[in-house]
Structure formats: structure tokens, C-alpha cells
Amino acid sequence: MAYTLEIDTQNARETQKVGREFGAFLRGREVIALLGDLGGGKTTFVQGLARALGVKEKIISPTFILAREYQGEKFTFVHLDLYRLEGNPENWVNQLGFRDLWQKEKTVVAIEWADKIKSLLPEETIYVEFTNIGENKRRIIVR
Ligand code: ADP
Ligand code: MG
């Protein structure tokens, strides 16, 4: 049950590629929690992931607006960044309608800084952790 996958990348392109390969396995209704430090490669990974879902637009970090939705060819893709989220996470989850979000068919949700709402995430959430292990090296662990 506790299946993990660990990959080290040497540059941003490789991290995008890992995101793309990971994205190719998704079928919709997944929640992906992206954890790890600033500059760890979460947004970079999401760029590849979005590409795999058929999103043509450029992915920009939704840090100031919390959420961005893209219509991909395969799925709707919702990208959240909770970096600036403060206060009671329960309120946010309710106010922003997160719970509906991750029950939608054909929708993939990726959440940066998801540890802020960890206890509220669905049980089936896929966790992807990013660690800086060198100037351009990143370790990506999928659980
Ligand atoms: P986060 O969203 O986790 O804060 P970003 O993806 O926005 O991180 O930023 C990662 C930064 O690190 C980018 O500037 C990217 O070019 C750089 N970088 C260097 N090496 C890597 C790597 N192996 N994987 C991902 N990003 C890398
Ligand atoms: Mg980011």
C-alpha cells in the first residue's frame, strides 16, 4: 500500500519531464499535493503535468490568487498555491469550495503548499515531495 517512487533530477527540464510522465497516468478526479521548500520545483513539475493533461497555456504560479483553472484537452486542470494562505484552513476549504473541486469528474487538482490543509485533503491524495539536494538537483518523492 505504501508505494513510493523516488527520482532525482539535474535541472528544471528534467523535473518538467517527470511531471509530464506522472501526468500521463492520471485519469481525472485526482488530487495531487505538492510539498517542499520554495524553489523545490513544484511549479516546474506542474508545468509538465499540465502539458500531459493537454493544457496549452503557460502555467504561471497562482501565488497571489490561490487558484487558476485551465481547460486541457484531456482534463480540466486546477492549480492551487496556498503559500499565502493564513488563518483557519477549514474556513478556506469551505469558502473556496475545495471539497466540490476534488469530486469533479475529469478534473485534476494540484496543490502547492498543500501541507497547510493536509488534514482536510481526501484520503486518496497523491503526495509529491520536493527537496533541494544541490544547486540544480532536486529529489522528487511520490507517495
Ligand atoms: P516551487 O514552486 O517549489 O517554489 P519552482 O518550480 O517555482 O519551485 O522553482 C524552481 C526553481 O529552481 C526554478 O527557478 C528552476 O529553474 C530551478 N531549478 C534548478 N534545478 C531544478 C530542478 N532540478 N528541478 C526543478 N527546478 C530546478
Ligand atoms: Mg511554486
PDB file of C-alpha atoms in Angstrom, residues 22-92:
ATOM      1  CA  PHE A  22       3.480  11.389 -13.960  1.00  0.00           C
ATOM      2  CA  GLY A  23       0.600  13.283 -15.584  1.00  0.00           C
ATOM      3  CA  ALA A  24       0.229  10.632 -18.249  1.00  0.00           C
ATOM      4  CA  PHE A  25      -1.013   8.191 -15.595  1.00  0.00           C
ATOM      5  CA  LEU A  26      -3.816  10.403 -14.339  1.00  0.00           C
ATOM      6  CA  ARG A  27      -7.425   9.603 -15.130  1.00  0.00           C
ATOM      7  CA  GLY A  28      -9.307  12.520 -13.577  1.00  0.00           C
ATOM      8  CA  ARG A  29     -10.594  13.136 -10.047  1.00  0.00           C
ATOM      9  CA  GLU A  30      -7.098  13.097  -8.627  1.00  0.00           C
ATOM     10  CA  VAL A  31      -5.748  15.448  -6.008  1.00  0.00           C
ATOM     11  CA  ILE A  32      -2.003  15.914  -6.036  1.00  0.00           C
ATOM     12  CA  ALA A  33      -0.439  17.562  -3.009  1.00  0.00           C
ATOM     13  CA  LEU A  34       2.923  19.167  -3.737  1.00  0.00           C
ATOM     14  CA  LEU A  35       5.102  19.635  -0.687  1.00  0.00           C
ATOM     15  CA  GLY A  36       8.564  21.017  -0.068  1.00  0.00           C
ATOM     16  CA  ASP A  37      10.613  24.180   0.061  1.00  0.00           C
ATOM     17  CA  LEU A  38      10.345  27.321  -2.009  1.00  0.00           C
ATOM     18  CA  GLY A  39      12.297  26.738  -5.197  1.00  0.00           C
ATOM     19  CA  GLY A  40      11.956  22.988  -4.804  1.00  0.00           C
ATOM     20  CA  GLY A  41      10.458  22.604  -8.253  1.00  0.00           C
ATOM     21  CA  LYS A  42       6.738  22.293  -7.504  1.00  0.00           C
ATOM     22  CA  THR A  43       5.622  24.783 -10.156  1.00  0.00           C
ATOM     23  CA  THR A  44       8.169  23.397 -12.599  1.00  0.00           C
ATOM     24  CA  PHE A  45       6.703  19.912 -12.097  1.00  0.00           C
ATOM     25  CA  VAL A  46       3.185  21.303 -12.578  1.00  0.00           C
ATOM     26  CA  GLN A  47       4.214  22.732 -15.957  1.00  0.00           C
ATOM     27  CA  GLY A  48       4.992  19.228 -17.175  1.00  0.00           C
ATOM     28  CA  LEU A  49       1.928  17.791 -15.508  1.00  0.00           C
ATOM     29  CA  ALA A  50      -0.362  20.329 -17.173  1.00  0.00           C
ATOM     30  CA  ARG A  51       1.187  19.556 -20.521  1.00  0.00           C
ATOM     31  CA  ALA A  52       0.317  15.881 -20.078  1.00  0.00           C
ATOM     32  CA  LEU A  53      -3.313  16.856 -19.450  1.00  0.00           C
ATOM     33  CA  GLY A  54      -3.413  18.737 -22.713  1.00  0.00           C
ATOM     34  CA  VAL A  55      -3.104  22.248 -21.329  1.00  0.00           C
ATOM     35  CA  LYS A  56      -1.613  24.555 -23.959  1.00  0.00           C
ATOM     36  CA  GLU A  57      -1.346  27.717 -21.888  1.00  0.00           C
ATOM     37  CA  LYS A  58       1.748  28.613 -19.971  1.00  0.00           C
ATOM     38  CA  ILE A  59       1.474  27.780 -16.293  1.00  0.00           C
ATOM     39  CA  ILE A  60       2.190  30.696 -14.012  1.00  0.00           C
ATOM     40  CA  SER A  61       2.268  30.276 -10.288  1.00  0.00           C
ATOM     41  CA  PRO A  62      -1.084  31.276  -8.788  1.00  0.00           C
ATOM     42  CA  THR A  63       0.566  32.545  -5.591  1.00  0.00           C
ATOM     43  CA  PHE A  64      -1.441  35.767  -5.371  1.00  0.00           C
ATOM     44  CA  ILE A  65      -4.783  34.437  -6.488  1.00  0.00           C
ATOM     45  CA  LEU A  66      -4.657  30.980  -4.877  1.00  0.00           C
ATOM     46  CA  ALA A  67      -6.195  29.134  -7.804  1.00  0.00           C
ATOM     47  CA  ARG A  68      -6.106  29.000 -11.571  1.00  0.00           C
ATOM     48  CA  GLU A  69      -8.185  26.748 -13.792  1.00  0.00           C
ATOM     49  CA  TYR A  70      -7.124  25.525 -17.208  1.00  0.00           C
ATOM     50  CA  GLN A  71      -9.122  23.622 -19.781  1.00  0.00           C
ATOM     51  CA  GLY A  72      -6.884  20.885 -21.078  1.00  0.00           C
ATOM     52  CA  GLU A  73      -7.661  18.582 -23.973  1.00  0.00           C
ATOM     53  CA  LYS A  74      -7.985  15.595 -21.660  1.00  0.00           C
ATOM     54  CA  PHE A  75      -8.992  17.147 -18.351  1.00  0.00           C
ATOM     55  CA  THR A  76      -9.768  20.334 -16.525  1.00  0.00           C
ATOM     56  CA  PHE A  77      -6.727  21.239 -14.518  1.00  0.00           C
ATOM     57  CA  VAL A  78      -6.904  23.285 -11.317  1.00  0.00           C
ATOM     58  CA  HIS A  79      -3.659  24.626  -9.936  1.00  0.00           C
ATOM     59  CA  LEU A  80      -3.689  25.916  -6.363  1.00  0.00           C
ATOM     60  CA  ASP A  81      -0.899  27.614  -4.463  1.00  0.00           C
ATOM     61  CA  LEU A  82      -1.596  28.036  -0.756  1.00  0.00           C
ATOM     62  CA  TYR A  83       1.652  29.799   0.071  1.00  0.00           C
ATOM     63  CA  ARG A  84      -0.140  32.977   1.148  1.00  0.00           C
ATOM     64  CA  LEU A  85      -2.981  31.256   2.875  1.00  0.00           C
ATOM     65  CA  GLU A  86      -3.332  32.291   6.509  1.00  0.00           C
ATOM     66  CA  GLY A  87      -5.818  31.546   9.241  1.00  0.00           C
ATOM     67  CA  ASN A  88      -8.042  28.565   9.722  1.00  0.00           C
ATOM     68  CA  PRO A  89      -7.647  26.174   6.785  1.00  0.00           C
ATOM     69  CA  GLU A  90     -11.103  24.759   7.402  1.00  0.00           C
ATOM     70  CA  ASN A  91     -12.629  28.153   6.528  1.00  0.00           C
ATOM     71  CA  TRP A  92     -10.696  28.341   3.320  1.00  0.00           C
TER      72      TRP A  92
END
